[in-house]
Amino acid sequence: MNIFVLTGAGVSAESGLGTFRDKDGLWSRFDPMKLATPEAFAHDPDQVHAFYNMRRQNLLSAEPNAAHRALARLEAGLAERGGSLFLCTQNIDDLHERAGAKRVLHMHGELLKARCTACGDTMLWHEDLSVAAPFPSCRHSGGLRPHVVWFGEMPLEMDAIYDALLGANLFVAIGTSGSVYPAAGFVSEARGHGIRTCEINLEPSDNARQFDERRYGEASEVVPVWVEQVLSQKI
Ligand code: OAD
């Protein structure tokens, strides 16, 4: 079986990383238009860097939870059975990788990477970013930004994502509100191609009615149960 899993902030919520749209979520405390757009970065790069520096520090002290670990088991287990997992995440954290996932597509970029706007290269970056920091490979100063996708920018590797989605037997969305496109459109794309769909979330998402199957509860509890059922071929 080939499974396409899309994860969102809900899968990392129990690791202590905030979601965006829940009560007390990041976007209830911070204005995304002032912090997560190219225009905001052009207008006030220090403020944007401070927001992502704070999130990077939080990430460095967070640990993967049982849902991340279960998805890593799913990847290995499907491979042993001749199938595959395509793990696509909207999350910019590295908790899937730290839980053991081998292949993760970060469609909204990665918080632990910096990108030079002059040469376009990226590199691992665990320190605070600042306007003044020079990029080590090209030595250009003043052009460093977090390697993340902002509102108004195109998510990464969309061709590879749609190829994998349309080659899957099952599409599963985990911990995402289904309110940000293009990811929110994957369920209708999958359905349109006759692919079975499943949602795992704390509560029904904006797209809940489009899914064939729905499982609700904390990701750390529901995802491991679902993974064991898939690997024991009860699904
Ligand atoms: P949201 O904050 O919009 O949605 C998180 C979802 O996770 C909600 O539906 C919650 O009910 C659910 N949830 C919360 N805790 C959970 C738990 N313990 N177990 C399971 N589910 C839980 O986050 P995303 O859908 O990921 O983009 O947001 C998508 C994009 O919007 C983000 O990548 C980010 C944001 O703006 C950019 O910054 C460009």
PDB file of C-alpha atoms and ligand atoms in Angstrom:
ATOM      1  CA  MET A   1       0.000   0.000   0.000  1.00  0.00           C
ATOM      2  CA  ASN A   2       1.220   3.520  -0.802  1.00  0.00           C
ATOM      3  CA  ILE A   3       0.078   6.058   1.774  1.00  0.00           C
ATOM      4  CA  PHE A   4       0.339   9.842   1.486  1.00  0.00           C
ATOM      5  CA  VAL A   5       0.273  11.519   4.908  1.00  0.00           C
ATOM      6  CA  LEU A   6      -0.095  15.280   5.296  1.00  0.00           C
ATOM      7  CA  THR A   7       0.697  16.605   8.769  1.00  0.00           C
ATOM      8  CA  GLY A   8      -0.006  19.992  10.312  1.00  0.00           C
ATOM      9  CA  ALA A   9       0.654  21.804  13.559  1.00  0.00           C
ATOM     10  CA  GLY A  10      -1.637  19.461  15.532  1.00  0.00           C
ATOM     11  CA  VAL A  11       0.877  16.611  15.250  1.00  0.00           C
ATOM     12  CA  SER A  12       3.465  18.706  17.104  1.00  0.00           C
ATOM     13  CA  ALA A  13       1.044  20.328  19.593  1.00  0.00           C
ATOM     14  CA  GLU A  14       1.768  17.748  22.310  1.00  0.00           C
ATOM     15  CA  SER A  15       5.487  18.389  21.863  1.00  0.00           C
ATOM     16  CA  GLY A  16       4.825  21.915  23.118  1.00  0.00           C
ATOM     17  CA  LEU A  17       4.933  23.698  19.755  1.00  0.00           C
ATOM     18  CA  GLY A  18       1.899  25.899  19.381  1.00  0.00           C
ATOM     19  CA  THR A  19      -0.690  25.464  16.663  1.00  0.00           C
ATOM     20  CA  PHE A  20      -1.845  28.517  14.708  1.00  0.00           C
ATOM     21  CA  ARG A  21      -5.617  28.727  14.810  1.00  0.00           C
ATOM     22  CA  ASP A  22      -6.587  27.011  18.057  1.00  0.00           C
ATOM     23  CA  LYS A  23      -7.532  29.104  21.094  1.00  0.00           C
ATOM     24  CA  ASP A  24      -4.201  30.589  22.294  1.00  0.00           C
ATOM     25  CA  GLY A  25      -2.669  29.589  18.937  1.00  0.00           C
ATOM     26  CA  LEU A  26       0.182  31.616  17.436  1.00  0.00           C
ATOM     27  CA  TRP A  27      -2.093  33.607  15.159  1.00  0.00           C
ATOM     28  CA  SER A  28      -4.298  34.659  18.086  1.00  0.00           C
ATOM     29  CA  ARG A  29      -1.229  36.247  19.720  1.00  0.00           C
ATOM     30  CA  PHE A  30       0.740  37.408  16.675  1.00  0.00           C
ATOM     31  CA  ASP A  31      -0.380  39.034  13.428  1.00  0.00           C
ATOM     32  CA  PRO A  32       0.718  36.820  10.506  1.00  0.00           C
ATOM     33  CA  MET A  33       0.595  39.782   8.126  1.00  0.00           C
ATOM     34  CA  LYS A  34       3.284  41.529  10.228  1.00  0.00           C
ATOM     35  CA  LEU A  35       5.449  38.411  10.671  1.00  0.00           C
ATOM     36  CA  ALA A  36       4.967  35.877   7.909  1.00  0.00           C
ATOM     37  CA  THR A  37       4.917  37.717   4.562  1.00  0.00           C
ATOM     38  CA  PRO A  38       7.676  38.958   2.227  1.00  0.00           C
ATOM     39  CA  GLU A  39       6.296  42.479   2.716  1.00  0.00           C
ATOM     40  CA  ALA A  40       6.633  42.213   6.495  1.00  0.00           C
ATOM     41  CA  PHE A  41      10.248  41.063   6.099  1.00  0.00           C
ATOM     42  CA  ALA A  42      11.026  43.951   3.749  1.00  0.00           C
ATOM     43  CA  HIS A  43       9.383  46.432   6.126  1.00  0.00           C
ATOM     44  CA  ASP A  44      10.774  45.191   9.452  1.00  0.00           C
ATOM     45  CA  PRO A  45      13.257  42.300   9.136  1.00  0.00           C
ATOM     46  CA  ASP A  46      14.310  42.559  12.812  1.00  0.00           C
ATOM     47  CA  GLN A  47      10.744  41.906  13.959  1.00  0.00           C
ATOM     48  CA  VAL A  48      10.362  38.943  11.601  1.00  0.00           C
ATOM     49  CA  HIS A  49      13.723  37.490  12.665  1.00  0.00           C
ATOM     50  CA  ALA A  50      12.746  37.864  16.343  1.00  0.00           C
ATOM     51  CA  PHE A  51       9.533  35.876  15.755  1.00  0.00           C
ATOM     52  CA  TYR A  52      11.345  33.003  14.023  1.00  0.00           C
ATOM     53  CA  ASN A  53      14.274  33.141  16.493  1.00  0.00           C
ATOM     54  CA  MET A  54      11.755  32.611  19.303  1.00  0.00           C
ATOM     55  CA  ARG A  55      10.171  29.680  17.464  1.00  0.00           C
ATOM     56  CA  ARG A  56      13.613  28.180  16.677  1.00  0.00           C
ATOM     57  CA  GLN A  57      14.573  28.319  20.360  1.00  0.00           C
ATOM     58  CA  ASN A  58      11.281  26.606  21.295  1.00  0.00           C
ATOM     59  CA  LEU A  59      11.897  23.924  18.712  1.00  0.00           C
ATOM     60  CA  LEU A  60      15.417  23.201  19.957  1.00  0.00           C
ATOM     61  CA  SER A  61      14.028  22.340  23.396  1.00  0.00           C
ATOM     62  CA  ALA A  62      11.064  20.287  22.081  1.00  0.00           C
ATOM     63  CA  GLU A  63      10.979  16.514  21.626  1.00  0.00           C
ATOM     64  CA  PRO A  64       9.041  14.311  19.185  1.00  0.00           C
ATOM     65  CA  ASN A  65       5.909  12.688  20.582  1.00  0.00           C
ATOM     66  CA  ALA A  66       4.221   9.302  20.078  1.00  0.00           C
ATOM     67  CA  ALA A  67       2.526  10.452  16.855  1.00  0.00           C
ATOM     68  CA  HIS A  68       5.855  11.358  15.207  1.00  0.00           C
ATOM     69  CA  ARG A  69       7.332   8.034  16.335  1.00  0.00           C
ATOM     70  CA  ALA A  70       4.345   6.067  15.028  1.00  0.00           C
ATOM     71  CA  LEU A  71       4.688   7.693  11.591  1.00  0.00           C
ATOM     72  CA  ALA A  72       8.372   6.723  11.501  1.00  0.00           C
ATOM     73  CA  ARG A  73       7.308   3.128  12.300  1.00  0.00           C
ATOM     74  CA  LEU A  74       4.746   3.334   9.512  1.00  0.00           C
ATOM     75  CA  GLU A  75       7.421   4.404   7.002  1.00  0.00           C
ATOM     76  CA  ALA A  76       9.678   1.491   7.939  1.00  0.00           C
ATOM     77  CA  GLY A  77       6.808  -1.006   8.179  1.00  0.00           C
ATOM     78  CA  LEU A  78       5.333  -0.135   4.786  1.00  0.00           C
ATOM     79  CA  ALA A  79       8.773  -0.363   3.170  1.00  0.00           C
ATOM     80  CA  GLU A  80       9.240  -3.868   4.646  1.00  0.00           C
ATOM     81  CA  ARG A  81       5.903  -4.856   3.101  1.00  0.00           C
ATOM     82  CA  GLY A  82       6.766  -3.480  -0.357  1.00  0.00           C
ATOM     83  CA  GLY A  83       4.731  -0.293   0.062  1.00  0.00           C
ATOM     84  CA  SER A  84       5.684   3.275   0.824  1.00  0.00           C
ATOM     85  CA  LEU A  85       4.880   6.309   2.928  1.00  0.00           C
ATOM     86  CA  PHE A  86       5.111   9.791   1.454  1.00  0.00           C
ATOM     87  CA  LEU A  87       5.271  12.082   4.486  1.00  0.00           C
ATOM     88  CA  CYS A  88       4.460  15.663   3.552  1.00  0.00           C
ATOM     89  CA  THR A  89       4.337  18.224   6.326  1.00  0.00           C
ATOM     90  CA  GLN A  90       3.267  21.834   6.582  1.00  0.00           C
ATOM     91  CA  ASN A  91       5.342  22.003   9.751  1.00  0.00           C
ATOM     92  CA  ILE A  92       8.685  23.744   9.731  1.00  0.00           C
ATOM     93  CA  ASP A  93       9.926  21.762  12.753  1.00  0.00           C
ATOM     94  CA  ASP A  94      12.210  18.707  12.456  1.00  0.00           C
ATOM     95  CA  LEU A  95      10.303  16.432  14.851  1.00  0.00           C
ATOM     96  CA  HIS A  96       9.401  13.838  12.200  1.00  0.00           C
ATOM     97  CA  GLU A  97      13.100  13.465  11.355  1.00  0.00           C
ATOM     98  CA  ARG A  98      14.131  13.318  15.010  1.00  0.00           C
ATOM     99  CA  ALA A  99      11.543  10.557  15.548  1.00  0.00           C
ATOM    100  CA  GLY A 100      13.261   8.515  12.845  1.00  0.00           C
ATOM    101  CA  ALA A 101      11.433   9.388   9.604  1.00  0.00           C
ATOM    102  CA  LYS A 102      13.846   9.006   6.694  1.00  0.00           C
ATOM    103  CA  ARG A 103      12.064  11.068   4.044  1.00  0.00           C
ATOM    104  CA  VAL A 104      10.021  14.166   4.892  1.00  0.00           C
ATOM    105  CA  LEU A 105       8.875  16.788   2.424  1.00  0.00           C
ATOM    106  CA  HIS A 106       8.582  20.178   4.143  1.00  0.00           C
ATOM    107  CA  MET A 107       6.233  22.068   1.869  1.00  0.00           C
ATOM    108  CA  HIS A 108       6.420  25.216   4.069  1.00  0.00           C
ATOM    109  CA  GLY A 109      10.195  25.044   4.531  1.00  0.00           C
ATOM    110  CA  GLU A 110      12.373  24.319   7.552  1.00  0.00           C
ATOM    111  CA  LEU A 111      12.981  26.473  10.597  1.00  0.00           C
ATOM    112  CA  LEU A 112      16.451  25.026  11.168  1.00  0.00           C
ATOM    113  CA  LYS A 113      17.684  26.260   7.792  1.00  0.00           C
ATOM    114  CA  ALA A 114      18.614  29.762   6.633  1.00  0.00           C
ATOM    115  CA  ARG A 115      18.488  30.961   3.044  1.00  0.00           C
ATOM    116  CA  CYS A 116      20.598  33.656   1.435  1.00  0.00           C
ATOM    117  CA  THR A 117      18.422  35.925  -0.702  1.00  0.00           C
ATOM    118  CA  ALA A 118      21.514  36.878  -2.740  1.00  0.00           C
ATOM    119  CA  CYS A 119      22.771  33.424  -3.816  1.00  0.00           C
ATOM    120  CA  GLY A 120      19.660  31.344  -3.031  1.00  0.00           C
ATOM    121  CA  ASP A 121      21.594  28.655  -1.149  1.00  0.00           C
ATOM    122  CA  THR A 122      20.336  27.193   2.117  1.00  0.00           C
ATOM    123  CA  MET A 123      22.244  25.807   5.068  1.00  0.00           C
ATOM    124  CA  LEU A 124      21.508  24.320   8.475  1.00  0.00           C
ATOM    125  CA  TRP A 125      21.095  27.120  11.013  1.00  0.00           C
ATOM    126  CA  HIS A 126      20.451  26.589  14.732  1.00  0.00           C
ATOM    127  CA  GLU A 127      21.481  30.053  15.967  1.00  0.00           C
ATOM    128  CA  ASP A 128      19.476  33.264  16.017  1.00  0.00           C
ATOM    129  CA  LEU A 129      19.299  34.970  12.633  1.00  0.00           C
ATOM    130  CA  SER A 130      19.866  38.692  12.214  1.00  0.00           C
ATOM    131  CA  VAL A 131      19.909  41.211   9.420  1.00  0.00           C
ATOM    132  CA  ALA A 132      23.657  41.661   9.750  1.00  0.00           C
ATOM    133  CA  ALA A 133      24.713  38.003   9.700  1.00  0.00           C
ATOM    134  CA  PRO A 134      26.847  37.128   6.645  1.00  0.00           C
ATOM    135  CA  PHE A 135      26.044  33.913   4.763  1.00  0.00           C
ATOM    136  CA  PRO A 136      29.132  31.688   5.139  1.00  0.00           C
ATOM    137  CA  SER A 137      29.278  30.337   1.572  1.00  0.00           C
ATOM    138  CA  CYS A 138      28.917  33.575  -0.438  1.00  0.00           C
ATOM    139  CA  ARG A 139      29.818  36.062   2.361  1.00  0.00           C
ATOM    140  CA  HIS A 140      26.893  38.260   1.330  1.00  0.00           C
ATOM    141  CA  SER A 141      25.696  40.267   4.347  1.00  0.00           C
ATOM    142  CA  GLY A 142      22.196  41.405   5.095  1.00  0.00           C
ATOM    143  CA  GLY A 143      20.275  38.926   2.952  1.00  0.00           C
ATOM    144  CA  LEU A 144      19.658  36.042   5.331  1.00  0.00           C
ATOM    145  CA  ARG A 145      16.108  34.891   5.916  1.00  0.00           C
ATOM    146  CA  PRO A 146      14.542  31.822   7.505  1.00  0.00           C
ATOM    147  CA  HIS A 147      14.065  29.044   4.924  1.00  0.00           C
ATOM    148  CA  VAL A 148      10.296  29.086   5.383  1.00  0.00           C
ATOM    149  CA  VAL A 149       7.377  29.770   3.075  1.00  0.00           C
ATOM    150  CA  TRP A 150       5.481  32.948   3.873  1.00  0.00           C
ATOM    151  CA  PHE A 151       1.940  33.906   2.921  1.00  0.00           C
ATOM    152  CA  GLY A 152       1.983  34.951  -0.723  1.00  0.00           C
ATOM    153  CA  GLU A 153       4.877  32.598  -1.572  1.00  0.00           C
ATOM    154  CA  MET A 154       4.644  29.273  -3.407  1.00  0.00           C
ATOM    155  CA  PRO A 155       5.016  26.176  -1.209  1.00  0.00           C
ATOM    156  CA  LEU A 156       8.009  23.993  -2.064  1.00  0.00           C
ATOM    157  CA  GLU A 157       8.162  20.973  -4.390  1.00  0.00           C
ATOM    158  CA  MET A 158       4.526  21.000  -5.455  1.00  0.00           C
ATOM    159  CA  ASP A 159       5.157  18.824  -8.538  1.00  0.00           C
ATOM    160  CA  ALA A 160       6.672  16.045  -6.409  1.00  0.00           C
ATOM    161  CA  ILE A 161       3.786  16.376  -3.951  1.00  0.00           C
ATOM    162  CA  TYR A 162       1.043  16.003  -6.575  1.00  0.00           C
ATOM    163  CA  ASP A 163       2.882  13.078  -8.222  1.00  0.00           C
ATOM    164  CA  ALA A 164       3.035  11.266  -4.874  1.00  0.00           C
ATOM    165  CA  LEU A 165      -0.553  12.156  -3.966  1.00  0.00           C
ATOM    166  CA  LEU A 166      -1.965  10.794  -7.202  1.00  0.00           C
ATOM    167  CA  GLY A 167       0.139   7.630  -6.871  1.00  0.00           C
ATOM    168  CA  ALA A 168      -1.232   6.846  -3.399  1.00  0.00           C
ATOM    169  CA  ASN A 169      -3.943   4.367  -2.382  1.00  0.00           C
ATOM    170  CA  LEU A 170      -4.767   6.324   0.756  1.00  0.00           C
ATOM    171  CA  PHE A 171      -4.535  10.020   1.711  1.00  0.00           C
ATOM    172  CA  VAL A 172      -4.425  10.817   5.439  1.00  0.00           C
ATOM    173  CA  ALA A 173      -4.469  14.340   6.913  1.00  0.00           C
ATOM    174  CA  ILE A 174      -3.251  14.570  10.517  1.00  0.00           C
ATOM    175  CA  GLY A 175      -3.507  17.607  12.813  1.00  0.00           C
ATOM    176  CA  THR A 176      -4.326  20.231  10.238  1.00  0.00           C
ATOM    177  CA  SER A 177      -7.254  22.649  10.186  1.00  0.00           C
ATOM    178  CA  GLY A 178      -7.619  22.382   6.409  1.00  0.00           C
ATOM    179  CA  SER A 179      -7.743  26.137   6.034  1.00  0.00           C
ATOM    180  CA  VAL A 180      -4.502  26.918   4.175  1.00  0.00           C
ATOM    181  CA  TYR A 181      -4.174  26.150   0.475  1.00  0.00           C
ATOM    182  CA  PRO A 182      -2.782  24.370  -1.438  1.00  0.00           C
ATOM    183  CA  ALA A 183      -2.576  21.717   1.328  1.00  0.00           C
ATOM    184  CA  ALA A 184      -6.258  22.165   2.164  1.00  0.00           C
ATOM    185  CA  GLY A 185      -7.097  21.124  -1.407  1.00  0.00           C
ATOM    186  CA  PHE A 186      -5.303  17.761  -1.289  1.00  0.00           C
ATOM    187  CA  VAL A 187      -8.382  15.938   0.019  1.00  0.00           C
ATOM    188  CA  SER A 188     -10.574  17.004  -2.903  1.00  0.00           C
ATOM    189  CA  GLU A 189      -7.763  16.252  -5.350  1.00  0.00           C
ATOM    190  CA  ALA A 190      -7.414  12.754  -3.870  1.00  0.00           C
ATOM    191  CA  ARG A 191     -11.170  12.146  -3.901  1.00  0.00           C
ATOM    192  CA  GLY A 192     -11.385  13.313  -7.497  1.00  0.00           C
ATOM    193  CA  HIS A 193      -8.926  10.563  -8.400  1.00  0.00           C
ATOM    194  CA  GLY A 194     -10.751   7.851  -6.469  1.00  0.00           C
ATOM    195  CA  ILE A 195      -8.218   7.743  -3.627  1.00  0.00           C
ATOM    196  CA  ARG A 196      -9.555   6.853  -0.187  1.00  0.00           C
ATOM    197  CA  THR A 197      -9.219   9.656   2.392  1.00  0.00           C
ATOM    198  CA  CYS A 198      -8.927   9.744   6.183  1.00  0.00           C
ATOM    199  CA  GLU A 199      -8.713  12.598   8.692  1.00  0.00           C
ATOM    200  CA  ILE A 200      -7.075  12.307  12.128  1.00  0.00           C
ATOM    201  CA  ASN A 201      -7.523  15.435  14.204  1.00  0.00           C
ATOM    202  CA  LEU A 202      -8.504  16.696  17.624  1.00  0.00           C
ATOM    203  CA  GLU A 203     -11.848  17.818  16.230  1.00  0.00           C
ATOM    204  CA  PRO A 204     -13.498  17.980  12.800  1.00  0.00           C
ATOM    205  CA  SER A 205     -11.470  20.240  10.513  1.00  0.00           C
ATOM    206  CA  ASP A 206     -12.885  22.724   8.014  1.00  0.00           C
ATOM    207  CA  ASN A 207     -12.808  19.924   5.394  1.00  0.00           C
ATOM    208  CA  ALA A 208     -14.087  17.110   7.607  1.00  0.00           C
ATOM    209  CA  ARG A 209     -17.048  16.224   5.431  1.00  0.00           C
ATOM    210  CA  GLN A 210     -14.806  15.498   2.456  1.00  0.00           C
ATOM    211  CA  PHE A 211     -13.071  12.574   4.204  1.00  0.00           C
ATOM    212  CA  ASP A 212     -14.245   8.969   3.864  1.00  0.00           C
ATOM    213  CA  GLU A 213     -13.027   8.136   7.358  1.00  0.00           C
ATOM    214  CA  ARG A 214     -12.574  10.367  10.447  1.00  0.00           C
ATOM    215  CA  ARG A 215     -10.786   9.649  13.703  1.00  0.00           C
ATOM    216  CA  TYR A 216     -10.783  12.230  16.496  1.00  0.00           C
ATOM    217  CA  GLY A 217      -8.614  12.656  19.581  1.00  0.00           C
ATOM    218  CA  GLU A 218      -5.073  13.606  20.543  1.00  0.00           C
ATOM    219  CA  ALA A 219      -2.596  12.716  17.799  1.00  0.00           C
ATOM    220  CA  SER A 220      -0.319  10.931  20.310  1.00  0.00           C
ATOM    221  CA  GLU A 221      -3.142   8.489  21.037  1.00  0.00           C
ATOM    222  CA  VAL A 222      -4.998   8.145  17.753  1.00  0.00           C
ATOM    223  CA  VAL A 223      -2.045   7.979  15.327  1.00  0.00           C
ATOM    224  CA  PRO A 224      -0.253   5.016  17.008  1.00  0.00           C
ATOM    225  CA  VAL A 225      -3.502   2.996  17.062  1.00  0.00           C
ATOM    226  CA  TRP A 226      -4.150   3.751  13.383  1.00  0.00           C
ATOM    227  CA  VAL A 227      -0.544   2.874  12.435  1.00  0.00           C
ATOM    228  CA  GLU A 228      -0.708  -0.485  14.243  1.00  0.00           C
ATOM    229  CA  GLN A 229      -3.969  -1.261  12.418  1.00  0.00           C
ATOM    230  CA  VAL A 230      -2.435  -0.417   9.037  1.00  0.00           C
ATOM    231  CA  LEU A 231       0.676  -2.507   9.715  1.00  0.00           C
ATOM    232  CA  SER A 232      -1.344  -5.465  10.958  1.00  0.00           C
ATOM    233  CA  GLN A 233      -3.417  -5.105   7.788  1.00  0.00           C
ATOM    234  CA  LYS A 234      -6.676  -4.506   9.604  1.00  0.00           C
ATOM    235  CA  ILE A 235      -7.185  -1.555   7.244  1.00  0.00           C
TER     236      ILE A 235
HETATM  237  P1  OAD B   1      -3.742  25.038  12.467  1.00  0.00           P
HETATM  238  O1  OAD B   1      -3.348  25.716  13.731  1.00  0.00           O
HETATM  239  O2  OAD B   1      -4.526  25.819  11.480  1.00  0.00           O
HETATM  240  O3  OAD B   1      -4.575  23.722  12.791  1.00  0.00           O
HETATM  241  C1  OAD B   1      -4.115  22.793  13.725  1.00  0.00           C
HETATM  242  C2  OAD B   1      -5.125  21.652  13.798  1.00  0.00           C
HETATM  243  O4  OAD B   1      -4.597  20.677  14.695  1.00  0.00           O
HETATM  244  C3  OAD B   1      -6.498  22.047  14.319  1.00  0.00           C
HETATM  245  O5  OAD B   1      -7.505  21.512  13.478  1.00  0.00           O
HETATM  246  C4  OAD B   1      -6.564  21.406  15.715  1.00  0.00           C
HETATM  247  O6  OAD B   1      -7.862  20.951  16.051  1.00  0.00           O
HETATM  248  C5  OAD B   1      -5.612  20.244  15.552  1.00  0.00           C
HETATM  249  N1  OAD B   1      -4.981  19.820  16.811  1.00  0.00           N
HETATM  250  C6  OAD B   1      -4.581  20.582  17.865  1.00  0.00           C
HETATM  251  N2  OAD B   1      -4.019  19.836  18.829  1.00  0.00           N
HETATM  252  C7  OAD B   1      -4.047  18.552  18.370  1.00  0.00           C
HETATM  253  C8  OAD B   1      -3.632  17.300  18.892  1.00  0.00           C
HETATM  254  N3  OAD B   1      -3.043  17.200  20.098  1.00  0.00           N
HETATM  255  N4  OAD B   1      -3.843  16.180  18.153  1.00  0.00           N
HETATM  256  C9  OAD B   1      -4.431  16.267  16.944  1.00  0.00           C
HETATM  257  N5  OAD B   1      -4.856  17.417  16.381  1.00  0.00           N
HETATM  258  C10 OAD B   1      -4.669  18.543  17.084  1.00  0.00           C
HETATM  259  O7  OAD B   1      -2.395  24.467  11.814  1.00  0.00           O
HETATM  260  P2  OAD B   1      -2.129  23.967  10.328  1.00  0.00           P
HETATM  261  O8  OAD B   1      -3.346  23.376   9.723  1.00  0.00           O
HETATM  262  O9  OAD B   1      -0.905  23.158  10.369  1.00  0.00           O
HETATM  263  O10 OAD B   1       1.606  28.314   7.469  1.00  0.00           O
HETATM  264  O11 OAD B   1      -1.817  25.335   9.622  1.00  0.00           O
HETATM  265  C11 OAD B   1      -1.461  25.347   8.258  1.00  0.00           C
HETATM  266  C12 OAD B   1      -0.534  26.492   7.989  1.00  0.00           C
HETATM  267  O12 OAD B   1      -1.116  27.701   8.497  1.00  0.00           O
HETATM  268  C13 OAD B   1       0.802  26.439   8.721  1.00  0.00           C
HETATM  269  O13 OAD B   1       1.758  25.644   8.051  1.00  0.00           O
HETATM  270  C14 OAD B   1       1.222  27.867   8.776  1.00  0.00           C
HETATM  271  C15 OAD B   1      -0.090  28.460   9.215  1.00  0.00           C
HETATM  272  O14 OAD B   1      -0.296  29.791   8.931  1.00  0.00           O
HETATM  273  C16 OAD B   1       2.441  29.366   7.328  1.00  0.00           C
HETATM  274  O15 OAD B   1       2.969  29.924   8.280  1.00  0.00           O
HETATM  275  C17 OAD B   1       2.694  29.750   5.907  1.00  0.00           C
END
